[in-house]
């Protein structure tokens, strides 16, 4: 299977968790990694660092759309580089057109495009070549179609960072394509747990980097103390949610999710994108449930058990 990853790696742990899992997944060829919400090539540098740690110099990385001049809702903030990455990482800036070229090549080659960040790159590609997304195999980490289940965080549509940080781009992509949506309402039922970290520390270089970042993130964000006690279905040693890793697993055909085709209307209202069930809407594949415990086991087995990770 051919997979292209479009990522905003470098902000928290789940993009790195997703990349480590994909590299360990059997029978997958990664055509390229493009970065989005770029800040002078920092994210591309992080992606290259992780791939080199996994001994994958064959996978190209292209820096995509930079936040400069982009009407992002939130400022892009990075954690302390040495704490999270063990050393200073060299940025890899480049013309964003090269990232769009890479996405276009991947689409034309029949790759599945999985977006685990804002949809700015794909919107730019659609504006450059109208209609290209209509035939793309696209899996999007994002969406807020139904409420989160009882016992999990009851966050609203504004929590959906990937779609809302650049809502105009998200709306264009959603109305120009036939994506599979992996909503935050489902991904909050996945977890990276503190109990996973000893196993990761005993594994390969990339898995150890995941563990290092998880420990730093847990100390900074304190989800086990701030969030888990409020919601009885969350683990008491929660480090972070595995939003992006689950989206990548769905793109790779993991069968621990339920997927339904729902007619959805995509609207842009007051600078927020909305996805609502509508009988006259566009038939859209939506992940509606996940076996979160199984996903945790499968993710850990892959990442900790692979020599690539």
PDB file of C-alpha atoms in Angstrom:
ATOM      1  CA  UNK A   1       0.000   0.000   0.000  1.00  0.00           C
ATOM      2  CA  UNK A   2       1.189   3.497  -0.857  1.00  0.00           C
ATOM      3  CA  UNK A   3       0.710   6.200   1.810  1.00  0.00           C
ATOM      4  CA  UNK A   4       1.478   9.924   1.871  1.00  0.00           C
ATOM      5  CA  UNK A   5       1.549  11.650   5.284  1.00  0.00           C
ATOM      6  CA  UNK A   6       0.720  15.356   5.616  1.00  0.00           C
ATOM      7  CA  UNK A   7       1.623  16.355   9.166  1.00  0.00           C
ATOM      8  CA  UNK A   8       2.175  19.209  11.603  1.00  0.00           C
ATOM      9  CA  UNK A   9       4.734  17.199  13.573  1.00  0.00           C
ATOM     10  CA  UNK A  10       6.500  19.011  16.396  1.00  0.00           C
ATOM     11  CA  UNK A  11       3.704  20.368  18.559  1.00  0.00           C
ATOM     12  CA  UNK A  12       2.784  17.434  20.779  1.00  0.00           C
ATOM     13  CA  UNK A  13       3.330  13.675  20.764  1.00  0.00           C
ATOM     14  CA  UNK A  14       0.687  12.200  18.491  1.00  0.00           C
ATOM     15  CA  UNK A  15       2.237  13.025  15.100  1.00  0.00           C
ATOM     16  CA  UNK A  16       5.452  11.280  16.131  1.00  0.00           C
ATOM     17  CA  UNK A  17       3.421   8.367  17.509  1.00  0.00           C
ATOM     18  CA  UNK A  18       1.652   8.122  14.156  1.00  0.00           C
ATOM     19  CA  UNK A  19       4.866   8.242  12.133  1.00  0.00           C
ATOM     20  CA  UNK A  20       6.520   5.580  14.301  1.00  0.00           C
ATOM     21  CA  UNK A  21       3.512   3.298  13.827  1.00  0.00           C
ATOM     22  CA  UNK A  22       3.388   3.760  10.053  1.00  0.00           C
ATOM     23  CA  UNK A  23       7.092   2.947   9.724  1.00  0.00           C
ATOM     24  CA  UNK A  24       6.492  -0.289  11.628  1.00  0.00           C
ATOM     25  CA  UNK A  25       3.351  -1.285   9.714  1.00  0.00           C
ATOM     26  CA  UNK A  26       3.884  -4.254   7.355  1.00  0.00           C
ATOM     27  CA  UNK A  27       3.617  -3.877   3.586  1.00  0.00           C
ATOM     28  CA  UNK A  28       3.405  -0.083   3.502  1.00  0.00           C
ATOM     29  CA  UNK A  29       5.398   2.225   1.260  1.00  0.00           C
ATOM     30  CA  UNK A  30       5.502   5.869   2.322  1.00  0.00           C
ATOM     31  CA  UNK A  31       5.665   7.963  -0.839  1.00  0.00           C
ATOM     32  CA  UNK A  32       6.532  11.182   1.020  1.00  0.00           C
ATOM     33  CA  UNK A  33       5.998  13.247   4.133  1.00  0.00           C
ATOM     34  CA  UNK A  34       4.829  16.832   3.731  1.00  0.00           C
ATOM     35  CA  UNK A  35       4.592  19.266   6.606  1.00  0.00           C
ATOM     36  CA  UNK A  36       1.958  21.919   7.193  1.00  0.00           C
ATOM     37  CA  UNK A  37       1.623  24.901   9.528  1.00  0.00           C
ATOM     38  CA  UNK A  38       5.328  25.349   8.902  1.00  0.00           C
ATOM     39  CA  UNK A  39       7.538  27.799  10.709  1.00  0.00           C
ATOM     40  CA  UNK A  40      10.612  28.259   8.523  1.00  0.00           C
ATOM     41  CA  UNK A  41      11.058  24.524   7.997  1.00  0.00           C
ATOM     42  CA  UNK A  42      11.073  23.484  11.663  1.00  0.00           C
ATOM     43  CA  UNK A  43       8.471  20.768  11.194  1.00  0.00           C
ATOM     44  CA  UNK A  44      10.227  19.391   8.127  1.00  0.00           C
ATOM     45  CA  UNK A  45      13.400  19.239  10.196  1.00  0.00           C
ATOM     46  CA  UNK A  46      11.601  17.235  12.878  1.00  0.00           C
ATOM     47  CA  UNK A  47      10.153  14.829  10.322  1.00  0.00           C
ATOM     48  CA  UNK A  48      13.576  14.303   8.738  1.00  0.00           C
ATOM     49  CA  UNK A  49      15.139  13.775  12.179  1.00  0.00           C
ATOM     50  CA  UNK A  50      12.588  11.070  13.044  1.00  0.00           C
ATOM     51  CA  UNK A  51      12.935   9.313   9.696  1.00  0.00           C
ATOM     52  CA  UNK A  52      16.722   9.312   9.935  1.00  0.00           C
ATOM     53  CA  UNK A  53      16.488   7.907  13.457  1.00  0.00           C
ATOM     54  CA  UNK A  54      14.450   5.055  11.973  1.00  0.00           C
ATOM     55  CA  UNK A  55      17.052   4.582   9.214  1.00  0.00           C
ATOM     56  CA  UNK A  56      14.620   5.690   6.485  1.00  0.00           C
ATOM     57  CA  UNK A  57      16.588   8.156   4.345  1.00  0.00           C
ATOM     58  CA  UNK A  58      14.602   6.889   1.353  1.00  0.00           C
ATOM     59  CA  UNK A  59      11.427   8.740   2.397  1.00  0.00           C
ATOM     60  CA  UNK A  60      11.472  12.342   1.140  1.00  0.00           C
ATOM     61  CA  UNK A  61      10.291  15.251   3.291  1.00  0.00           C
ATOM     62  CA  UNK A  62       8.948  18.522   1.901  1.00  0.00           C
ATOM     63  CA  UNK A  63       8.182  21.658   3.897  1.00  0.00           C
ATOM     64  CA  UNK A  64       4.672  22.807   3.063  1.00  0.00           C
ATOM     65  CA  UNK A  65       2.628  25.917   3.715  1.00  0.00           C
ATOM     66  CA  UNK A  66       4.203  28.290   6.209  1.00  0.00           C
ATOM     67  CA  UNK A  67       2.111  30.108   8.804  1.00  0.00           C
ATOM     68  CA  UNK A  68       3.470  33.431   7.538  1.00  0.00           C
ATOM     69  CA  UNK A  69       0.607  35.069   5.705  1.00  0.00           C
ATOM     70  CA  UNK A  70      -1.819  32.269   6.608  1.00  0.00           C
ATOM     71  CA  UNK A  71      -4.873  33.285   8.664  1.00  0.00           C
ATOM     72  CA  UNK A  72      -4.417  30.603  11.311  1.00  0.00           C
ATOM     73  CA  UNK A  73      -6.673  30.893  14.316  1.00  0.00           C
ATOM     74  CA  UNK A  74      -3.955  29.914  16.808  1.00  0.00           C
ATOM     75  CA  UNK A  75      -0.284  30.773  17.136  1.00  0.00           C
ATOM     76  CA  UNK A  76       2.085  27.889  16.424  1.00  0.00           C
ATOM     77  CA  UNK A  77       3.920  27.032  19.648  1.00  0.00           C
ATOM     78  CA  UNK A  78       6.753  24.526  19.974  1.00  0.00           C
ATOM     79  CA  UNK A  79       7.954  22.844  23.161  1.00  0.00           C
ATOM     80  CA  UNK A  80      11.574  23.010  24.265  1.00  0.00           C
ATOM     81  CA  UNK A  81      13.530  21.361  21.474  1.00  0.00           C
ATOM     82  CA  UNK A  82      16.295  19.692  23.462  1.00  0.00           C
ATOM     83  CA  UNK A  83      13.875  18.299  26.069  1.00  0.00           C
ATOM     84  CA  UNK A  84      11.671  16.771  23.388  1.00  0.00           C
ATOM     85  CA  UNK A  85      14.138  15.858  20.622  1.00  0.00           C
ATOM     86  CA  UNK A  86      17.333  15.320  22.682  1.00  0.00           C
ATOM     87  CA  UNK A  87      19.250  17.892  20.615  1.00  0.00           C
ATOM     88  CA  UNK A  88      18.821  20.960  18.441  1.00  0.00           C
ATOM     89  CA  UNK A  89      17.232  19.965  15.136  1.00  0.00           C
ATOM     90  CA  UNK A  90      18.222  21.645  11.887  1.00  0.00           C
ATOM     91  CA  UNK A  91      15.241  23.221  10.087  1.00  0.00           C
ATOM     92  CA  UNK A  92      14.627  22.178   6.484  1.00  0.00           C
ATOM     93  CA  UNK A  93      12.840  25.082   4.792  1.00  0.00           C
ATOM     94  CA  UNK A  94      11.887  24.865   1.156  1.00  0.00           C
ATOM     95  CA  UNK A  95       9.415  26.229  -1.371  1.00  0.00           C
ATOM     96  CA  UNK A  96       5.931  25.036  -0.464  1.00  0.00           C
ATOM     97  CA  UNK A  97       5.321  24.374  -4.155  1.00  0.00           C
ATOM     98  CA  UNK A  98       7.605  21.353  -3.820  1.00  0.00           C
ATOM     99  CA  UNK A  99       5.271  19.945  -1.162  1.00  0.00           C
ATOM    100  CA  UNK A 100       2.287  20.519  -3.445  1.00  0.00           C
ATOM    101  CA  UNK A 101       4.154  18.812  -6.288  1.00  0.00           C
ATOM    102  CA  UNK A 102       4.779  15.852  -3.991  1.00  0.00           C
ATOM    103  CA  UNK A 103       1.111  15.645  -2.998  1.00  0.00           C
ATOM    104  CA  UNK A 104       0.084  15.801  -6.649  1.00  0.00           C
ATOM    105  CA  UNK A 105       2.486  12.986  -7.568  1.00  0.00           C
ATOM    106  CA  UNK A 106       1.185  10.848  -4.718  1.00  0.00           C
ATOM    107  CA  UNK A 107      -2.445  11.387  -5.725  1.00  0.00           C
ATOM    108  CA  UNK A 108      -1.671  10.536  -9.340  1.00  0.00           C
ATOM    109  CA  UNK A 109       0.155   7.384  -8.183  1.00  0.00           C
ATOM    110  CA  UNK A 110      -2.946   6.235  -6.282  1.00  0.00           C
ATOM    111  CA  UNK A 111      -1.538   6.802  -2.801  1.00  0.00           C
ATOM    112  CA  UNK A 112      -3.807   7.309   0.172  1.00  0.00           C
ATOM    113  CA  UNK A 113      -3.245  10.794   1.575  1.00  0.00           C
ATOM    114  CA  UNK A 114      -3.625  10.940   5.350  1.00  0.00           C
ATOM    115  CA  UNK A 115      -3.815  14.417   6.848  1.00  0.00           C
ATOM    116  CA  UNK A 116      -2.867  14.698  10.511  1.00  0.00           C
ATOM    117  CA  UNK A 117      -2.683  18.468  10.658  1.00  0.00           C
ATOM    118  CA  UNK A 118      -4.450  21.487   9.148  1.00  0.00           C
ATOM    119  CA  UNK A 119      -5.684  21.137   5.563  1.00  0.00           C
ATOM    120  CA  UNK A 120      -3.802  24.141   4.190  1.00  0.00           C
ATOM    121  CA  UNK A 121      -1.562  22.186   1.804  1.00  0.00           C
ATOM    122  CA  UNK A 122      -4.459  20.336   0.207  1.00  0.00           C
ATOM    123  CA  UNK A 123      -6.452  23.545  -0.173  1.00  0.00           C
ATOM    124  CA  UNK A 124      -3.498  25.184  -1.911  1.00  0.00           C
ATOM    125  CA  UNK A 125      -3.214  22.171  -4.206  1.00  0.00           C
ATOM    126  CA  UNK A 126      -6.928  22.302  -5.042  1.00  0.00           C
ATOM    127  CA  UNK A 127      -6.662  26.006  -5.835  1.00  0.00           C
ATOM    128  CA  UNK A 128      -3.640  25.336  -8.034  1.00  0.00           C
ATOM    129  CA  UNK A 129      -5.233  22.410  -9.851  1.00  0.00           C
ATOM    130  CA  UNK A 130      -9.027  22.524  -9.431  1.00  0.00           C
ATOM    131  CA  UNK A 131     -10.653  19.103  -9.269  1.00  0.00           C
ATOM    132  CA  UNK A 132      -7.583  17.124  -8.247  1.00  0.00           C
ATOM    133  CA  UNK A 133      -9.004  16.241  -4.832  1.00  0.00           C
ATOM    134  CA  UNK A 134     -12.193  14.749  -6.260  1.00  0.00           C
ATOM    135  CA  UNK A 135     -10.384  11.523  -7.147  1.00  0.00           C
ATOM    136  CA  UNK A 136      -7.945  11.537  -4.210  1.00  0.00           C
ATOM    137  CA  UNK A 137      -7.983   8.783  -1.608  1.00  0.00           C
ATOM    138  CA  UNK A 138      -8.109  11.032   1.419  1.00  0.00           C
ATOM    139  CA  UNK A 139      -8.276  10.241   5.139  1.00  0.00           C
ATOM    140  CA  UNK A 140      -8.681  13.278   7.392  1.00  0.00           C
ATOM    141  CA  UNK A 141      -8.045  13.382  11.135  1.00  0.00           C
ATOM    142  CA  UNK A 142     -10.796  15.773  12.069  1.00  0.00           C
ATOM    143  CA  UNK A 143     -14.501  16.354  12.262  1.00  0.00           C
ATOM    144  CA  UNK A 144     -17.156  16.787  14.921  1.00  0.00           C
ATOM    145  CA  UNK A 145     -20.311  15.133  13.614  1.00  0.00           C
ATOM    146  CA  UNK A 146     -21.788  13.681  16.787  1.00  0.00           C
ATOM    147  CA  UNK A 147     -21.214  14.214  20.523  1.00  0.00           C
ATOM    148  CA  UNK A 148     -18.464  12.457  22.419  1.00  0.00           C
ATOM    149  CA  UNK A 149     -19.673   9.458  24.369  1.00  0.00           C
ATOM    150  CA  UNK A 150     -20.517   9.677  28.060  1.00  0.00           C
ATOM    151  CA  UNK A 151     -17.443   9.162  30.204  1.00  0.00           C
ATOM    152  CA  UNK A 152     -15.141  10.900  27.729  1.00  0.00           C
ATOM    153  CA  UNK A 153     -14.388  14.629  27.370  1.00  0.00           C
ATOM    154  CA  UNK A 154     -17.436  16.559  26.204  1.00  0.00           C
ATOM    155  CA  UNK A 155     -15.589  18.967  23.946  1.00  0.00           C
ATOM    156  CA  UNK A 156     -17.357  20.853  21.185  1.00  0.00           C
ATOM    157  CA  UNK A 157     -16.709  21.646  17.549  1.00  0.00           C
ATOM    158  CA  UNK A 158     -14.167  24.324  18.461  1.00  0.00           C
ATOM    159  CA  UNK A 159     -11.911  21.591  19.925  1.00  0.00           C
ATOM    160  CA  UNK A 160     -11.323  20.245  16.403  1.00  0.00           C
ATOM    161  CA  UNK A 161      -7.944  21.922  15.894  1.00  0.00           C
ATOM    162  CA  UNK A 162      -7.051  20.388  12.528  1.00  0.00           C
ATOM    163  CA  UNK A 163     -10.164  21.712  10.817  1.00  0.00           C
ATOM    164  CA  UNK A 164     -10.759  24.912  12.768  1.00  0.00           C
ATOM    165  CA  UNK A 165      -7.266  26.433  12.839  1.00  0.00           C
ATOM    166  CA  UNK A 166      -7.618  27.079   9.085  1.00  0.00           C
ATOM    167  CA  UNK A 167     -11.344  26.639   8.619  1.00  0.00           C
ATOM    168  CA  UNK A 168     -11.484  28.184   5.150  1.00  0.00           C
ATOM    169  CA  UNK A 169      -8.992  25.639   3.823  1.00  0.00           C
ATOM    170  CA  UNK A 170     -10.795  22.817   5.605  1.00  0.00           C
ATOM    171  CA  UNK A 171     -14.111  23.829   4.055  1.00  0.00           C
ATOM    172  CA  UNK A 172     -12.599  23.937   0.577  1.00  0.00           C
ATOM    173  CA  UNK A 173     -11.035  20.491   0.965  1.00  0.00           C
ATOM    174  CA  UNK A 174     -14.156  18.894   2.429  1.00  0.00           C
ATOM    175  CA  UNK A 175     -16.361  20.256  -0.343  1.00  0.00           C
ATOM    176  CA  UNK A 176     -13.872  19.340  -3.088  1.00  0.00           C
ATOM    177  CA  UNK A 177     -13.179  15.732  -2.098  1.00  0.00           C
ATOM    178  CA  UNK A 178     -14.738  12.515  -0.824  1.00  0.00           C
ATOM    179  CA  UNK A 179     -12.736  12.008   2.371  1.00  0.00           C
ATOM    180  CA  UNK A 180     -12.918   9.460   5.134  1.00  0.00           C
ATOM    181  CA  UNK A 181     -13.238  11.418   8.380  1.00  0.00           C
ATOM    182  CA  UNK A 182     -11.688  10.229  11.628  1.00  0.00           C
ATOM    183  CA  UNK A 183     -13.388  12.612  14.075  1.00  0.00           C
ATOM    184  CA  UNK A 184     -12.018  13.836  17.370  1.00  0.00           C
ATOM    185  CA  UNK A 185     -15.244  12.505  18.889  1.00  0.00           C
ATOM    186  CA  UNK A 186     -13.807   9.013  18.287  1.00  0.00           C
ATOM    187  CA  UNK A 187     -10.085   9.628  18.694  1.00  0.00           C
ATOM    188  CA  UNK A 188     -10.602  10.762  22.310  1.00  0.00           C
ATOM    189  CA  UNK A 189     -11.286   7.081  23.037  1.00  0.00           C
ATOM    190  CA  UNK A 190      -7.635   6.260  22.314  1.00  0.00           C
ATOM    191  CA  UNK A 191      -4.729   6.856  24.667  1.00  0.00           C
ATOM    192  CA  UNK A 192      -0.986   6.872  25.041  1.00  0.00           C
ATOM    193  CA  UNK A 193      -0.466   5.785  28.640  1.00  0.00           C
ATOM    194  CA  UNK A 194       2.371   6.075  31.114  1.00  0.00           C
ATOM    195  CA  UNK A 195       2.240   2.287  31.408  1.00  0.00           C
ATOM    196  CA  UNK A 196       3.407   2.091  27.773  1.00  0.00           C
ATOM    197  CA  UNK A 197       6.627   3.998  28.360  1.00  0.00           C
ATOM    198  CA  UNK A 198       8.861   1.330  29.948  1.00  0.00           C
ATOM    199  CA  UNK A 199       8.261  -0.923  26.936  1.00  0.00           C
ATOM    200  CA  UNK A 200       9.079   1.922  24.552  1.00  0.00           C
ATOM    201  CA  UNK A 201      12.258   2.755  26.470  1.00  0.00           C
ATOM    202  CA  UNK A 202      13.453  -0.834  25.920  1.00  0.00           C
ATOM    203  CA  UNK A 203      12.840  -0.644  22.169  1.00  0.00           C
ATOM    204  CA  UNK A 204      14.499   0.951  19.138  1.00  0.00           C
ATOM    205  CA  UNK A 205      15.737   4.535  18.709  1.00  0.00           C
ATOM    206  CA  UNK A 206      12.463   5.984  17.424  1.00  0.00           C
ATOM    207  CA  UNK A 207      10.403   4.252  20.105  1.00  0.00           C
ATOM    208  CA  UNK A 208      12.770   5.650  22.722  1.00  0.00           C
ATOM    209  CA  UNK A 209      12.275   9.130  21.277  1.00  0.00           C
ATOM    210  CA  UNK A 210       8.500   8.629  21.551  1.00  0.00           C
ATOM    211  CA  UNK A 211       8.980   7.685  25.213  1.00  0.00           C
ATOM    212  CA  UNK A 212      11.185  10.715  25.819  1.00  0.00           C
ATOM    213  CA  UNK A 213       8.624  13.060  24.304  1.00  0.00           C
ATOM    214  CA  UNK A 214       5.778  11.364  26.155  1.00  0.00           C
ATOM    215  CA  UNK A 215       7.504  11.904  29.496  1.00  0.00           C
ATOM    216  CA  UNK A 216       8.158  15.566  28.706  1.00  0.00           C
ATOM    217  CA  UNK A 217       4.596  16.059  27.453  1.00  0.00           C
ATOM    218  CA  UNK A 218       3.131  14.371  30.531  1.00  0.00           C
ATOM    219  CA  UNK A 219       5.118  16.692  32.782  1.00  0.00           C
ATOM    220  CA  UNK A 220       4.084  19.765  30.781  1.00  0.00           C
ATOM    221  CA  UNK A 221       0.408  19.011  30.141  1.00  0.00           C
ATOM    222  CA  UNK A 222      -0.458  16.859  33.203  1.00  0.00           C
ATOM    223  CA  UNK A 223      -3.445  15.227  31.503  1.00  0.00           C
ATOM    224  CA  UNK A 224      -3.487  12.436  34.082  1.00  0.00           C
ATOM    225  CA  UNK A 225      -4.067  15.062  36.765  1.00  0.00           C
ATOM    226  CA  UNK A 226      -6.090  17.721  34.936  1.00  0.00           C
ATOM    227  CA  UNK A 227      -8.325  15.766  32.563  1.00  0.00           C
ATOM    228  CA  UNK A 228      -8.491  12.055  33.416  1.00  0.00           C
ATOM    229  CA  UNK A 229     -10.135  12.507  36.861  1.00  0.00           C
ATOM    230  CA  UNK A 230     -13.055  14.361  35.250  1.00  0.00           C
ATOM    231  CA  UNK A 231     -13.991  11.556  32.862  1.00  0.00           C
ATOM    232  CA  UNK A 232     -14.368   8.005  34.196  1.00  0.00           C
ATOM    233  CA  UNK A 233     -13.629   6.226  30.910  1.00  0.00           C
ATOM    234  CA  UNK A 234     -10.185   7.782  30.533  1.00  0.00           C
ATOM    235  CA  UNK A 235      -7.177   5.885  31.915  1.00  0.00           C
ATOM    236  CA  UNK A 236      -5.745   7.338  35.113  1.00  0.00           C
ATOM    237  CA  UNK A 237      -2.246   7.397  33.572  1.00  0.00           C
ATOM    238  CA  UNK A 238      -3.265   9.277  30.411  1.00  0.00           C
ATOM    239  CA  UNK A 239      -0.361  10.954  28.612  1.00  0.00           C
ATOM    240  CA  UNK A 240      -2.141  12.037  25.438  1.00  0.00           C
ATOM    241  CA  UNK A 241      -4.783  10.992  22.955  1.00  0.00           C
ATOM    242  CA  UNK A 242      -3.691   9.088  19.850  1.00  0.00           C
ATOM    243  CA  UNK A 243      -5.646  11.217  17.378  1.00  0.00           C
ATOM    244  CA  UNK A 244      -3.153  11.032  14.527  1.00  0.00           C
ATOM    245  CA  UNK A 245      -2.053   7.450  14.996  1.00  0.00           C
ATOM    246  CA  UNK A 246      -5.666   6.284  14.772  1.00  0.00           C
ATOM    247  CA  UNK A 247      -6.193   8.255  11.552  1.00  0.00           C
ATOM    248  CA  UNK A 248      -3.122   6.612  10.046  1.00  0.00           C
ATOM    249  CA  UNK A 249      -4.308   3.186  11.160  1.00  0.00           C
ATOM    250  CA  UNK A 250      -7.666   3.804   9.480  1.00  0.00           C
ATOM    251  CA  UNK A 251      -5.849   4.842   6.309  1.00  0.00           C
ATOM    252  CA  UNK A 252      -3.908   1.568   6.462  1.00  0.00           C
ATOM    253  CA  UNK A 253      -7.046  -0.552   6.836  1.00  0.00           C
ATOM    254  CA  UNK A 254      -6.957  -1.369  10.559  1.00  0.00           C
ATOM    255  CA  UNK A 255     -10.207  -3.179  11.341  1.00  0.00           C
ATOM    256  CA  UNK A 256     -10.779  -2.095  14.948  1.00  0.00           C
ATOM    257  CA  UNK A 257     -13.092   0.734  13.914  1.00  0.00           C
ATOM    258  CA  UNK A 258     -16.629   0.985  12.602  1.00  0.00           C
ATOM    259  CA  UNK A 259     -17.035   3.084   9.481  1.00  0.00           C
ATOM    260  CA  UNK A 260     -20.383   4.307   8.196  1.00  0.00           C
ATOM    261  CA  UNK A 261     -21.322   6.312   5.150  1.00  0.00           C
ATOM    262  CA  UNK A 262     -23.302   9.357   6.236  1.00  0.00           C
ATOM    263  CA  UNK A 263     -24.757  12.200   4.156  1.00  0.00           C
ATOM    264  CA  UNK A 264     -23.041  15.338   5.431  1.00  0.00           C
ATOM    265  CA  UNK A 265     -23.402  19.027   4.681  1.00  0.00           C
ATOM    266  CA  UNK A 266     -20.208  21.062   5.070  1.00  0.00           C
ATOM    267  CA  UNK A 267     -20.720  24.726   5.905  1.00  0.00           C
ATOM    268  CA  UNK A 268     -18.526  27.646   6.945  1.00  0.00           C
ATOM    269  CA  UNK A 269     -20.229  29.775   9.592  1.00  0.00           C
ATOM    270  CA  UNK A 270     -18.636  32.590  11.585  1.00  0.00           C
ATOM    271  CA  UNK A 271     -15.161  31.342  10.602  1.00  0.00           C
ATOM    272  CA  UNK A 272     -15.851  27.782  11.812  1.00  0.00           C
ATOM    273  CA  UNK A 273     -16.429  24.767   9.596  1.00  0.00           C
ATOM    274  CA  UNK A 274     -19.336  22.474  10.467  1.00  0.00           C
ATOM    275  CA  UNK A 275     -20.094  18.924   9.337  1.00  0.00           C
ATOM    276  CA  UNK A 276     -23.753  18.071   9.884  1.00  0.00           C
ATOM    277  CA  UNK A 277     -25.882  15.074   8.887  1.00  0.00           C
ATOM    278  CA  UNK A 278     -28.190  16.146   6.075  1.00  0.00           C
ATOM    279  CA  UNK A 279     -30.305  13.857   3.835  1.00  0.00           C
ATOM    280  CA  UNK A 280     -29.281  15.942   0.829  1.00  0.00           C
ATOM    281  CA  UNK A 281     -25.624  16.076   1.873  1.00  0.00           C
ATOM    282  CA  UNK A 282     -22.571  14.412   0.373  1.00  0.00           C
ATOM    283  CA  UNK A 283     -22.171  10.690   1.199  1.00  0.00           C
ATOM    284  CA  UNK A 284     -19.080  10.652   3.418  1.00  0.00           C
ATOM    285  CA  UNK A 285     -17.258   7.799   5.122  1.00  0.00           C
ATOM    286  CA  UNK A 286     -17.054   8.517   8.858  1.00  0.00           C
ATOM    287  CA  UNK A 287     -15.394   6.515  11.625  1.00  0.00           C
ATOM    288  CA  UNK A 288     -18.126   6.180  14.251  1.00  0.00           C
ATOM    289  CA  UNK A 289     -16.497   3.998  16.926  1.00  0.00           C
ATOM    290  CA  UNK A 290     -13.174   2.454  17.921  1.00  0.00           C
ATOM    291  CA  UNK A 291     -11.942  -0.353  20.121  1.00  0.00           C
ATOM    292  CA  UNK A 292      -9.608   1.930  22.033  1.00  0.00           C
ATOM    293  CA  UNK A 293      -8.007  -0.743  24.209  1.00  0.00           C
ATOM    294  CA  UNK A 294      -7.220  -2.900  21.199  1.00  0.00           C
ATOM    295  CA  UNK A 295      -5.744   0.091  19.410  1.00  0.00           C
ATOM    296  CA  UNK A 296      -3.464   0.805  22.340  1.00  0.00           C
ATOM    297  CA  UNK A 297      -2.225  -2.801  22.330  1.00  0.00           C
ATOM    298  CA  UNK A 298      -1.735  -2.927  18.562  1.00  0.00           C
ATOM    299  CA  UNK A 299       0.025   0.441  18.447  1.00  0.00           C
ATOM    300  CA  UNK A 300       2.429  -0.512  21.238  1.00  0.00           C
ATOM    301  CA  UNK A 301       3.148  -3.918  19.701  1.00  0.00           C
ATOM    302  CA  UNK A 302       4.020  -2.342  16.365  1.00  0.00           C
ATOM    303  CA  UNK A 303       6.104   0.560  17.635  1.00  0.00           C
ATOM    304  CA  UNK A 304       7.955  -1.370  20.331  1.00  0.00           C
ATOM    305  CA  UNK A 305       8.423  -4.497  18.234  1.00  0.00           C
ATOM    306  CA  UNK A 306       9.843  -2.967  15.082  1.00  0.00           C
ATOM    307  CA  UNK A 307      13.532  -2.555  14.400  1.00  0.00           C
ATOM    308  CA  UNK A 308      12.564   0.522  12.336  1.00  0.00           C
ATOM    309  CA  UNK A 309      11.106   2.138  15.426  1.00  0.00           C
TER     310      UNK A 309
END
